[in-house]
Amino acid sequence: MRERYLFERKYIRKDNELKIPSKWEKLIGEDTVKILCKEYKEISSFFSENTQYYEQEAPSNVEYMEILEMYLAGSYKSEIIIENTMKDKLFFTFYIPFFKLARYYSRKKYGDILEKYFSKGIYEELYLALACVATRVLVNEIQFLENKLVGKNANEKYSTYVKMYLSNDEYIEELFQFYPLLLRCILEKICSVVEFYHQLISRWEKNVIEIKKCINIDNTEITKIKKVGDNHRNGKHTVKIFLKNGNAVFYKPRNLRISKIYYECLNILYEYVGLSCFKYRIADFGEYGWEEEIKYQKCKNKDEVKNYYIRMGCHIALSYILDIQDFHYENLISHGEYPVFIDIEVLCGHITKNYIPLTANEKAKLFVENSVLGSGILPRGNKEMDIFCALSGKGGMKTGRKRLLLINSKTSDMKFVYKDAKTKKGYNSPQINHKEYRYNGFVDEICLGFRKSYEYIWKNNKIFEGRFQNFSSRMLYNHTQNYSKLIQLSYHPMFMTDGGERQLILSKNFFFHIQINPKNGKDLFESELYAMLKGDIPYFSFLSNKKELYMDNHQMIKEYFTITPEQYIKMQIGR
């Protein structure tokens, strides 16, 4: 029963003495451990050697129980997998049975709807999802068995491990007995991937006529599907859909009304400053939507570059009024003379921060956050932040942070090390031929676009107040990178032997929540934990006319905001 998390267990206490291992005080902090034990009795029970537990209830994930039954029955083994492009993947042999299980599970649950799409991207998505869970354990295993592996060198020893161990059912069974969380996390990933793509393809087939009309595409035959971005809410993420004629469409499993309204308002500003409008083709279906692909294009002449930066000034004004966050350089595409932000999902970014600052530092920080610098478009003169900002950010820059990388891949010497992280290539600066034109030389144009747009909104505020209604938005509570690092850590072999261990390492932020939000911190933490146990980045959202905050565990916090987001936008324009 070690695959169960602590909230799925029922303990029999035999003493009342609290014994906290020093290991956990070091890993997540002494204060965090103490307050966790106080709030959750099962955690203090878990630490006690004289405490036993018995099964409280089956894991709440019904799909997991279904696929576990299929896995144990073994009927999926007769499935035939032909996927030549995947055979060179690290530890590929280990994943073959789970590819078979995924196909079998998909057909039993949803029929044949996904059959032809496994080779068009679902296998790749499955491999990436399962490798994220299993790689650290398998690397640990090959290091442990290194002296037993036959081979003249490290490459041959890796081949021996793949052929002699990862193809051995008895070894795999022992592996899962020692790492019960490994099997559970793998099966849960299969469930979420199959369910997600079933929903995507069903929606595509249902909407394809409207998509074709709205996004202006001729051929709708899908040749490939590719994951983009992070997982949220049971494995949902953006997908790039490649079509036979060379076009592509993006599927986004969230409401796209914000993007539609934003570009409608932006075009009003473009017209006012005397520039042509930009039609961003978006098909919004409420819970989800489809967007056209925005491709990087060079400018034809210097006038187009100037227009690009005037339009950027319009973006800065509109994002300031709406308090938009997360406009970093990877979200900006230079599309000829049009700067296009392709991922708008965080409005009213500081709606919860209407507190009275006490110190000079707090006042200064709040002033900066509430200024035009809040959206992340403009550089702040802060080296660490400016490598990500929309205007100055670019690829190949050291972030000052470390990322976990595997070295000596496909050898018995492979291991994980921390190396300097660098930013990805950006497409956020206009070019003529091969010459890049950075923002530094176009400050006047940026200021012109901002000033004219600001004046127009000021004089016509009712137009903008009335447009931003009936939308939903994401709320950023913590940095995505912080969540990602913690989820990655939870797949370390140390935490895959017991559900209690993995739950505890993912509880590292509990004290942080209770400190900064005594009233709702526990609810926010539990929602985050619920998401991260499934390998998802936690997702909080709100509706424009409500004061509630919606969380990952299908719960909400009533009256979380003091005003509605619609009232907040009205207040932003008014000030």
Coordinates of C-alpha atoms in Angstrom, one line a residue:
M1 CA 0.0 0.0 0.0
R2 CA 3.0 2.3 -0.2
E3 CA 1.8 3.8 -3.4
R4 CA -1.0 5.6 -1.5
Y5 CA -0.5 9.2 -0.4
L6 CA -1.0 10.2 3.2
F7 CA -4.5 11.6 2.7
E8 CA -5.5 8.1 1.3
R9 CA -4.4 6.3 4.5
K10 CA -6.0 5.7 7.9
Y11 CA -3.6 5.3 10.8
I12 CA -3.8 3.4 14.0
R13 CA -1.9 5.4 16.7
K14 CA 0.0 3.4 19.4
D15 CA 1.6 6.4 21.0
N16 CA 1.3 10.1 21.1
E17 CA 5.0 11.0 20.9
L18 CA 5.9 13.1 17.9
K19 CA 9.1 12.0 16.2
I20 CA 10.2 14.1 13.3
P21 CA 13.2 12.7 11.3
S22 CA 16.0 15.2 10.9
K23 CA 16.0 14.3 7.2
W24 CA 12.7 16.1 6.7
E25 CA 13.7 19.1 8.8
K26 CA 16.6 19.6 6.4
L27 CA 14.6 18.9 3.2
I28 CA 11.5 21.1 3.8
G29 CA 12.4 23.1 6.9
E30 CA 11.8 22.6 10.6
D31 CA 9.0 25.2 10.8
T32 CA 7.2 23.6 7.8
V33 CA 7.4 20.1 9.3
K34 CA 6.0 21.2 12.6
I35 CA 3.1 23.1 11.2
L36 CA 2.3 20.3 8.8
C37 CA 2.2 17.8 11.7
K38 CA -0.1 20.2 13.6
E39 CA -2.5 20.6 10.7
Y40 CA -2.5 17.0 9.3
K41 CA -2.5 14.2 11.9
E42 CA -1.6 11.6 9.2
I43 CA 1.8 13.3 8.7
S44 CA 2.7 13.0 12.4
S45 CA 1.5 9.4 12.3
F46 CA 3.7 8.7 9.3
F47 CA 6.7 9.8 11.2
S48 CA 6.1 7.5 14.1
E49 CA 7.7 4.0 13.9
N50 CA 5.1 2.6 16.3
T51 CA 2.2 3.6 14.1
Q52 CA 0.5 1.3 11.6
Y53 CA -1.9 2.2 8.8
Y54 CA -4.5 0.4 6.9
E55 CA -6.3 1.2 3.7
Q56 CA -8.7 4.1 4.1
E57 CA -10.2 4.2 0.6
A58 CA -9.2 3.6 -2.9
P59 CA -7.3 6.5 -4.6
S60 CA -9.9 9.0 -5.8
N61 CA -8.7 8.7 -9.4
V62 CA -11.2 6.2 -10.9
E63 CA -9.3 6.1 -14.2
Y64 CA -6.2 5.0 -12.4
M65 CA -8.0 2.1 -10.8
E66 CA -9.3 1.0 -14.2
I67 CA -6.0 1.1 -15.9
L68 CA -4.3 -0.6 -12.9
E69 CA -6.7 -3.5 -13.3
M70 CA -5.9 -3.7 -17.1
Y71 CA -2.2 -3.6 -16.3
L72 CA -2.4 -6.4 -13.8
A73 CA -4.6 -8.5 -16.1
G74 CA -2.0 -8.3 -18.9
S75 CA -4.4 -8.4 -21.9
Y76 CA -2.7 -5.4 -23.4
K77 CA 0.5 -7.4 -24.2
S78 CA -0.9 -8.7 -27.5
E79 CA -1.0 -5.2 -28.9
I80 CA 1.4 -4.6 -31.8
I81 CA 3.6 -1.4 -31.7
I82 CA 5.4 -0.3 -34.8
E83 CA 7.1 3.0 -34.1
N84 CA 10.6 3.1 -35.7
T85 CA 11.1 6.8 -34.9
M86 CA 11.0 6.1 -31.1
K87 CA 13.5 3.2 -30.9
D88 CA 16.5 5.5 -30.3
K89 CA 14.9 7.0 -27.2
L90 CA 16.7 6.6 -23.9
F91 CA 15.5 3.4 -22.1
F92 CA 12.9 2.9 -24.9
T93 CA 12.5 -0.9 -24.1
F94 CA 11.1 0.0 -20.7
Y95 CA 8.2 2.0 -22.3
I96 CA 7.1 -0.5 -24.9
P97 CA 4.6 -2.3 -22.6
F98 CA 3.1 1.1 -21.6
F99 CA 2.7 2.2 -25.2
K100 CA 0.7 -1.1 -25.7
L101 CA -1.3 -0.4 -22.6
A102 CA -2.1 3.1 -23.7
R103 CA -3.5 1.9 -27.0
Y104 CA -5.4 -0.9 -25.3
Y105 CA -6.8 1.5 -22.7
S106 CA -7.7 4.1 -25.4
R107 CA -9.6 1.5 -27.5
K108 CA -11.5 0.0 -24.5
K109 CA -12.5 3.4 -23.1
Y110 CA -13.1 5.5 -26.2
G111 CA -13.2 3.2 -29.2
D112 CA -11.0 3.7 -32.3
I113 CA -11.0 7.5 -32.4
L114 CA -7.3 7.8 -31.5
E115 CA -5.9 4.8 -33.4
K116 CA -4.4 6.8 -36.3
Y117 CA -3.1 9.6 -34.1
F118 CA -0.7 7.5 -31.9
S119 CA 1.9 7.5 -34.7
K120 CA 1.2 11.2 -35.4
G121 CA 2.3 12.5 -32.0
I122 CA 0.7 10.6 -29.1
Y123 CA 3.6 8.1 -28.8
E124 CA 6.0 11.1 -28.6
E125 CA 3.8 12.7 -26.0
L126 CA 3.5 9.5 -24.0
Y127 CA 7.3 9.0 -24.1
L128 CA 8.0 12.5 -22.8
A129 CA 5.4 12.2 -20.1
L130 CA 6.6 8.8 -18.9
A131 CA 10.3 9.6 -19.2
C132 CA 9.7 12.6 -17.0
V133 CA 8.5 10.2 -14.3
A134 CA 10.9 7.3 -14.8
T135 CA 14.3 8.6 -16.0
R136 CA 15.8 9.4 -12.6
V137 CA 14.8 6.0 -11.2
L138 CA 16.2 4.1 -14.2
V139 CA 19.5 6.1 -14.1
N140 CA 19.8 5.3 -10.4
E141 CA 19.2 1.6 -11.2
I142 CA 21.9 1.4 -14.0
Q143 CA 24.4 3.1 -11.6
F144 CA 23.5 0.5 -8.9
L145 CA 23.9 -2.4 -11.2
E146 CA 27.0 -1.0 -13.0
N147 CA 29.4 -3.7 -11.7
K148 CA 27.0 -6.5 -12.7
L149 CA 26.6 -5.3 -16.3
V150 CA 28.6 -7.1 -19.0
G151 CA 30.4 -5.0 -21.6
K152 CA 33.8 -3.7 -22.7
N153 CA 32.8 -0.1 -22.2
A154 CA 30.0 2.1 -20.8
N155 CA 28.0 2.0 -24.0
E156 CA 27.9 -1.8 -24.1
K157 CA 26.9 -1.9 -20.4
Y158 CA 24.0 0.4 -21.2
S159 CA 22.9 -1.9 -24.0
T160 CA 23.2 -4.9 -21.6
Y161 CA 20.9 -3.1 -19.1
V162 CA 18.3 -2.4 -21.7
K163 CA 18.3 -5.9 -23.2
M164 CA 18.8 -8.1 -20.1
Y165 CA 17.0 -6.1 -17.4
L166 CA 14.4 -3.8 -19.0
S167 CA 13.1 -6.7 -21.1
N168 CA 12.8 -8.9 -18.1
D169 CA 9.3 -9.1 -16.5
E170 CA 10.7 -10.3 -13.2
Y171 CA 13.1 -7.4 -12.9
I172 CA 10.3 -4.9 -13.8
E173 CA 8.1 -6.4 -11.2
E174 CA 10.8 -6.1 -8.6
L175 CA 11.4 -2.5 -9.7
F176 CA 7.8 -1.6 -9.1
Q177 CA 7.7 -3.3 -5.8
F178 CA 10.7 -1.2 -4.6
Y179 CA 9.3 2.0 -6.3
P180 CA 5.5 1.6 -6.1
L181 CA 5.1 5.3 -6.9
L182 CA 6.8 4.7 -10.3
L183 CA 4.0 2.4 -11.5
R184 CA 1.3 4.6 -10.1
C185 CA 2.6 7.8 -11.7
I186 CA 3.2 6.1 -15.0
L187 CA -0.4 4.7 -15.1
E188 CA -1.8 8.1 -14.1
K189 CA 0.1 9.8 -16.9
I190 CA -1.2 7.3 -19.5
C191 CA -4.7 8.1 -18.3
S192 CA -4.3 11.8 -18.5
V193 CA -2.6 11.7 -21.9
V194 CA -5.2 9.4 -23.5
E195 CA -8.1 11.3 -22.0
F196 CA -6.7 14.7 -23.1
Y197 CA -6.1 13.6 -26.7
H198 CA -9.5 11.9 -26.9
Q199 CA -11.1 15.2 -25.9
L200 CA -8.9 17.2 -28.3
I201 CA -9.7 15.0 -31.4
S202 CA -13.4 14.9 -30.5
R203 CA -13.5 18.6 -30.3
W204 CA -11.5 19.0 -33.6
E205 CA -14.0 16.7 -35.4
K206 CA -16.9 18.6 -33.9
N207 CA -15.6 22.1 -34.7
V208 CA -13.6 21.5 -37.9
I209 CA -16.1 23.3 -40.2
E210 CA -16.1 26.4 -38.0
I211 CA -12.3 26.3 -37.5
K212 CA -11.8 26.1 -41.3
K213 CA -14.0 29.1 -41.8
C214 CA -12.7 31.2 -38.9
I215 CA -9.0 30.5 -39.3
N216 CA -9.1 30.4 -43.1
I217 CA -7.4 27.1 -43.8
D218 CA -8.0 24.9 -46.9
N219 CA -7.0 21.4 -45.8
T220 CA -7.9 20.0 -42.4
E221 CA -6.1 16.7 -42.6
I222 CA -3.8 16.3 -39.5
T223 CA -0.3 15.1 -40.2
K224 CA 1.2 15.7 -36.7
I225 CA 0.3 16.9 -33.2
K226 CA 2.9 18.3 -30.8
K227 CA 2.7 19.4 -27.2
V228 CA 3.5 23.0 -26.4
G229 CA 3.9 24.4 -22.9
D230 CA 3.2 23.1 -19.4
N231 CA 0.5 20.7 -18.1
H232 CA -2.4 22.1 -16.1
R233 CA -5.5 20.6 -14.7
N234 CA -5.1 16.9 -15.3
G235 CA -2.5 17.1 -18.1
K236 CA -4.2 19.7 -20.3
H237 CA -1.8 21.8 -22.4
T238 CA -1.5 23.7 -25.7
V239 CA -1.1 21.6 -28.8
K240 CA 0.3 22.6 -32.2
I241 CA -1.7 20.7 -34.9
F242 CA 0.2 20.4 -38.2
L243 CA -2.0 20.2 -41.4
K244 CA -1.2 18.6 -44.7
N245 CA -1.0 21.9 -46.6
G246 CA 1.7 23.2 -44.4
N247 CA -0.4 25.3 -42.1
A248 CA -0.8 24.8 -38.4
V249 CA -3.5 25.5 -35.8
F250 CA -3.0 25.8 -32.0
Y251 CA -5.5 24.1 -29.6
K252 CA -5.7 25.8 -26.2
P253 CA -7.8 24.1 -23.5
R254 CA -9.0 27.3 -21.9
N255 CA -11.3 30.2 -22.6
L256 CA -9.8 32.5 -25.3
R257 CA -12.2 35.4 -24.9
I258 CA -9.5 37.6 -23.3
S259 CA -7.3 37.3 -26.5
K260 CA -10.2 38.1 -28.8
I261 CA -11.2 41.2 -26.8
Y262 CA -7.6 42.3 -26.4
Y263 CA -7.0 42.4 -30.1
E264 CA -10.3 44.1 -30.8
C265 CA -9.3 46.9 -28.4
L266 CA -5.7 47.0 -29.8
N267 CA -7.1 47.5 -33.3
I268 CA -9.1 50.5 -32.1
L269 CA -5.8 52.0 -30.8
Y270 CA -4.0 51.1 -34.1
E271 CA -6.7 53.0 -36.1
Y272 CA -6.4 56.0 -33.7
V273 CA -2.6 56.3 -34.2
G274 CA -3.1 55.9 -38.0
L275 CA -1.8 52.3 -38.5
S276 CA -3.4 49.3 -40.1
C277 CA -5.2 46.7 -38.0
F278 CA -4.1 43.2 -37.3
K279 CA -6.6 40.3 -37.6
Y280 CA -5.8 37.5 -35.1
R281 CA -7.9 34.6 -36.1
I282 CA -9.3 32.9 -33.0
A283 CA -12.2 30.4 -32.7
D284 CA -13.4 30.6 -29.1
F285 CA -15.6 27.8 -27.8
G286 CA -15.8 28.7 -24.2
E287 CA -13.9 26.1 -22.3
Y288 CA -11.4 25.8 -25.1
G289 CA -10.5 27.3 -28.5
W290 CA -8.3 27.3 -31.6
E291 CA -5.8 29.9 -32.8
E292 CA -4.0 30.5 -36.1
E293 CA -0.2 30.1 -36.2
I294 CA 1.6 33.4 -36.0
K295 CA 4.9 33.1 -37.9
Y296 CA 8.0 35.2 -37.6
Q297 CA 8.3 37.6 -40.5
K298 CA 10.9 40.2 -41.4
C299 CA 10.1 43.8 -42.1
K300 CA 10.4 45.1 -45.6
N301 CA 11.8 48.6 -44.8
K302 CA 12.6 51.0 -42.0
D303 CA 9.1 52.5 -41.9
E304 CA 7.7 49.0 -41.0
V305 CA 10.2 48.8 -38.1
K306 CA 9.1 52.2 -36.9
N307 CA 5.4 51.1 -37.1
Y308 CA 6.3 47.9 -35.2
Y309 CA 7.6 50.0 -32.2
I310 CA 4.7 52.5 -32.4
R311 CA 2.4 49.5 -32.1
M312 CA 4.5 48.2 -29.2
G313 CA 3.6 51.5 -27.4
C314 CA -0.1 50.6 -28.0
H315 CA 0.5 47.2 -26.4
I316 CA 2.2 48.8 -23.4
A317 CA -0.7 51.2 -22.8
L318 CA -3.4 48.5 -23.1
S319 CA -1.5 46.0 -21.0
Y320 CA -1.0 48.7 -18.3
I321 CA -4.7 49.6 -18.2
L322 CA -5.7 45.9 -18.0
D323 CA -2.9 45.0 -15.5
I324 CA -1.7 42.1 -17.7
Q325 CA 1.2 40.0 -16.6
D326 CA 3.5 37.5 -18.2
F327 CA 4.3 39.3 -21.4
H328 CA 7.8 37.8 -21.7
Y329 CA 9.9 37.5 -24.8
E330 CA 8.8 34.0 -25.7
N331 CA 5.2 35.1 -25.9
L332 CA 6.1 37.9 -28.5
I333 CA 6.3 37.2 -32.2
S334 CA 7.7 39.8 -34.6
H335 CA 5.2 39.3 -37.5
G336 CA 6.5 41.9 -40.0
E337 CA 5.4 45.3 -38.7
Y338 CA 3.1 43.7 -36.1
P339 CA 4.2 42.8 -32.6
V340 CA 1.9 39.8 -31.7
F341 CA 1.6 38.4 -28.1
I342 CA 0.4 34.8 -28.6
D343 CA -0.5 33.9 -25.1
I344 CA -2.8 36.3 -23.2
E345 CA -4.3 34.7 -20.1
V346 CA -3.4 36.8 -17.0
L347 CA -5.5 40.0 -16.5
C348 CA -5.9 41.9 -13.3
G349 CA -2.5 40.6 -12.2
H350 CA -2.4 42.7 -9.0
I351 CA -6.0 42.5 -8.0
T352 CA -5.1 40.8 -4.7
K353 CA -2.4 43.4 -3.8
N354 CA -4.5 46.3 -2.8
Y355 CA -2.8 46.5 0.6
I356 CA -1.2 49.6 2.3
P357 CA 2.6 49.4 2.0
L358 CA 4.4 50.1 5.3
T359 CA 8.1 50.5 4.5
A360 CA 9.8 52.5 1.8
N361 CA 10.9 49.3 0.1
E362 CA 7.3 48.0 0.0
K363 CA 6.1 51.3 -1.4
A364 CA 8.8 51.3 -4.1
K365 CA 8.1 47.7 -5.1
L366 CA 4.3 48.3 -5.3
F367 CA 4.8 51.4 -7.4
V368 CA 6.9 49.5 -9.9
E369 CA 4.5 46.6 -10.0
N370 CA 1.6 48.9 -10.7
S371 CA 3.4 50.9 -13.3
V372 CA 3.9 50.2 -17.0
L373 CA 6.7 47.9 -16.0
G374 CA 4.2 45.4 -14.5
S375 CA 3.4 43.6 -17.8
G376 CA 7.1 42.6 -18.4
I377 CA 7.3 44.3 -21.8
L378 CA 9.7 47.0 -20.9
P379 CA 13.2 46.5 -19.4
R380 CA 13.6 47.5 -15.8
G381 CA 17.4 47.9 -15.7
N382 CA 17.4 44.6 -13.7
K383 CA 19.8 42.2 -15.4
E384 CA 18.1 39.1 -14.0
M385 CA 14.6 40.2 -15.1
D386 CA 15.5 41.9 -18.4
I387 CA 16.7 38.7 -20.0
F388 CA 13.0 37.6 -20.1
C389 CA 11.3 40.9 -20.8
A390 CA 9.5 41.2 -24.1
L391 CA 11.7 43.9 -25.7
S392 CA 15.1 43.1 -24.4
G393 CA 14.9 39.3 -24.0
K394 CA 16.6 37.0 -26.5
G395 CA 18.0 33.5 -26.7
G396 CA 21.3 32.1 -25.5
M397 CA 21.4 34.3 -22.3
K398 CA 22.5 32.9 -19.0
T399 CA 19.6 33.1 -16.5
G400 CA 21.7 32.9 -13.4
R401 CA 19.8 29.7 -12.4
K402 CA 20.8 26.1 -12.7
R403 CA 18.9 23.4 -14.5
L404 CA 19.0 19.6 -14.2
L405 CA 20.6 17.9 -17.2
L406 CA 21.5 14.3 -18.0
I407 CA 25.1 13.8 -19.2
N408 CA 26.7 10.7 -20.7
S409 CA 23.4 9.6 -22.0
K410 CA 23.0 5.9 -23.1
T411 CA 26.0 4.8 -21.1
S412 CA 26.4 3.2 -17.7
D413 CA 28.2 6.4 -16.7
M414 CA 25.1 8.6 -17.2
K415 CA 24.2 10.9 -14.4
F416 CA 22.2 14.1 -13.6
V417 CA 24.1 17.3 -13.0
Y418 CA 23.1 21.0 -12.5
K419 CA 24.3 23.3 -15.3
D420 CA 23.7 27.0 -16.1
A421 CA 20.3 27.5 -17.7
K422 CA 20.1 29.6 -20.8
T423 CA 17.1 31.3 -22.5
K424 CA 15.6 29.8 -25.6
K425 CA 15.8 31.5 -29.0
G426 CA 13.4 34.4 -29.3
Y427 CA 11.5 35.8 -32.3
N428 CA 10.7 39.1 -30.7
S429 CA 12.8 41.6 -32.7
P430 CA 12.1 43.0 -36.1
Q431 CA 14.6 42.5 -38.9
I432 CA 15.3 43.8 -42.4
N433 CA 17.3 41.2 -44.3
H434 CA 19.6 39.8 -41.6
K435 CA 19.9 43.0 -39.6
E436 CA 18.1 43.1 -36.2
Y437 CA 16.6 46.4 -35.0
R438 CA 16.4 46.5 -31.2
Y439 CA 14.2 48.7 -29.2
N440 CA 17.0 51.1 -28.1
G441 CA 16.9 53.1 -31.3
F442 CA 13.1 53.5 -31.3
V443 CA 12.2 54.9 -27.9
D444 CA 10.4 57.9 -29.5
E445 CA 8.2 55.6 -31.5
I446 CA 7.3 53.5 -28.4
C447 CA 6.5 56.6 -26.5
L448 CA 4.4 58.0 -29.3
G449 CA 2.3 54.8 -29.5
F450 CA 1.9 54.7 -25.7
R451 CA 1.0 58.4 -25.3
K452 CA -1.6 58.4 -28.1
S453 CA -3.2 55.2 -26.9
Y454 CA -3.3 56.3 -23.3
E455 CA -5.0 59.6 -24.3
Y456 CA -7.6 57.7 -26.4
I457 CA -8.4 55.3 -23.5
W458 CA -8.6 58.2 -21.1
K459 CA -11.1 60.1 -23.2
N460 CA -13.1 57.0 -24.3
N461 CA -12.9 54.9 -21.1
K462 CA -16.5 53.7 -21.4
I463 CA -15.7 51.8 -24.6
F464 CA -13.0 49.8 -22.8
E465 CA -14.9 49.3 -19.6
G466 CA -17.8 47.8 -21.5
R467 CA -15.7 45.4 -23.6
F468 CA -13.9 43.6 -20.8
Q469 CA -16.8 41.6 -19.4
N470 CA -17.8 37.9 -19.2
F471 CA -14.2 36.6 -19.4
S472 CA -12.1 34.2 -17.3
S473 CA -8.5 34.7 -16.4
R474 CA -5.7 32.8 -14.8
M475 CA -4.1 34.1 -11.6
L476 CA -0.4 33.6 -11.0
Y477 CA 0.3 32.6 -7.5
N478 CA 3.9 31.3 -7.8
H479 CA 6.4 31.1 -10.5
T480 CA 6.0 28.2 -12.9
Q481 CA 9.7 27.4 -12.6
N482 CA 9.4 27.0 -8.8
Y483 CA 6.6 24.5 -9.3
S484 CA 8.5 22.7 -12.1
K485 CA 11.6 22.2 -10.0
L486 CA 9.6 20.8 -7.1
I487 CA 7.7 18.3 -9.3
Q488 CA 11.0 17.3 -10.9
L489 CA 12.5 16.7 -7.5
S490 CA 9.5 14.6 -6.4
Y491 CA 10.5 12.0 -9.1
H492 CA 13.8 11.5 -7.4
P493 CA 14.3 7.8 -6.4
M494 CA 14.3 8.8 -2.8
F495 CA 10.7 9.9 -3.0
M496 CA 9.3 7.2 -5.3
T497 CA 9.5 4.4 -2.7
D498 CA 6.5 5.6 -0.6
G499 CA 3.5 7.9 -1.3
G500 CA 4.1 9.6 2.1
E501 CA 7.7 10.6 1.0
R502 CA 6.5 12.1 -2.3
Q503 CA 3.6 14.0 -0.7
L504 CA 5.9 15.5 1.9
I505 CA 8.5 16.8 -0.5
L506 CA 5.7 18.4 -2.5
S507 CA 4.5 20.0 0.7
K508 CA 7.6 22.2 0.9
N509 CA 5.6 25.4 0.3
F510 CA 3.1 24.9 3.1
F511 CA 4.7 27.3 5.6
F512 CA 5.0 29.9 2.8
H513 CA 1.3 29.8 2.2
I514 CA 0.3 30.0 5.8
Q515 CA 2.6 32.9 6.4
I516 CA 1.5 35.1 3.5
N517 CA -2.2 34.1 3.6
P518 CA -3.3 32.9 7.0
K519 CA -7.0 32.9 6.0
N520 CA -6.8 30.9 2.7
G521 CA -3.2 29.5 2.7
K522 CA -4.3 25.9 3.6
D523 CA -6.8 25.8 0.8
L524 CA -4.3 27.1 -1.7
F525 CA -1.7 24.6 -0.6
E526 CA -4.0 21.7 -0.9
S527 CA -5.0 22.7 -4.4
E528 CA -1.3 23.0 -5.4
L529 CA -0.5 19.6 -3.8
Y530 CA -3.4 18.0 -5.7
A531 CA -2.1 19.3 -9.0
M532 CA 1.6 18.6 -8.4
L533 CA 1.0 15.0 -7.3
K534 CA -0.3 14.5 -10.9
G535 CA 2.7 16.3 -12.4
D536 CA 0.7 19.4 -13.2
I537 CA 1.6 23.1 -12.7
P538 CA -1.1 24.4 -10.3
Y539 CA -3.7 26.6 -12.0
F540 CA -5.9 29.2 -10.3
S541 CA -8.5 31.2 -12.2
F542 CA -11.4 33.6 -11.7
L543 CA -14.4 35.0 -13.6
S544 CA -14.8 38.6 -14.5
N545 CA -18.0 39.2 -12.5
K546 CA -17.2 37.0 -9.5
K547 CA -15.1 37.4 -6.3
E548 CA -14.4 33.7 -6.1
L549 CA -11.0 32.0 -6.8
Y550 CA -11.3 28.6 -8.6
M551 CA -8.7 26.0 -7.8
D552 CA -7.3 22.7 -9.2
N553 CA -9.1 20.4 -6.8
H554 CA -12.6 21.4 -8.1
Q555 CA -12.9 23.7 -5.0
M556 CA -13.3 27.5 -4.8
I557 CA -12.6 30.2 -2.2
K558 CA -15.6 32.4 -1.8
E559 CA -15.1 36.2 -1.6
Y560 CA -11.4 35.8 -2.3
F561 CA -11.3 39.2 -4.0
T562 CA -12.6 42.4 -2.4
I563 CA -13.9 43.6 -5.8
T564 CA -14.8 41.8 -9.0
P565 CA -12.2 41.9 -11.9
E566 CA -14.6 44.0 -13.9
Q567 CA -14.7 46.5 -11.1
Y568 CA -10.9 46.3 -10.9
I569 CA -10.5 47.2 -14.6
K570 CA -12.9 50.1 -14.2
M571 CA -10.8 51.3 -11.3
Q572 CA -7.6 50.9 -13.4
I573 CA -9.0 53.1 -16.1
G574 CA -10.3 55.6 -13.6
R575 CA -6.9 56.1 -12.0

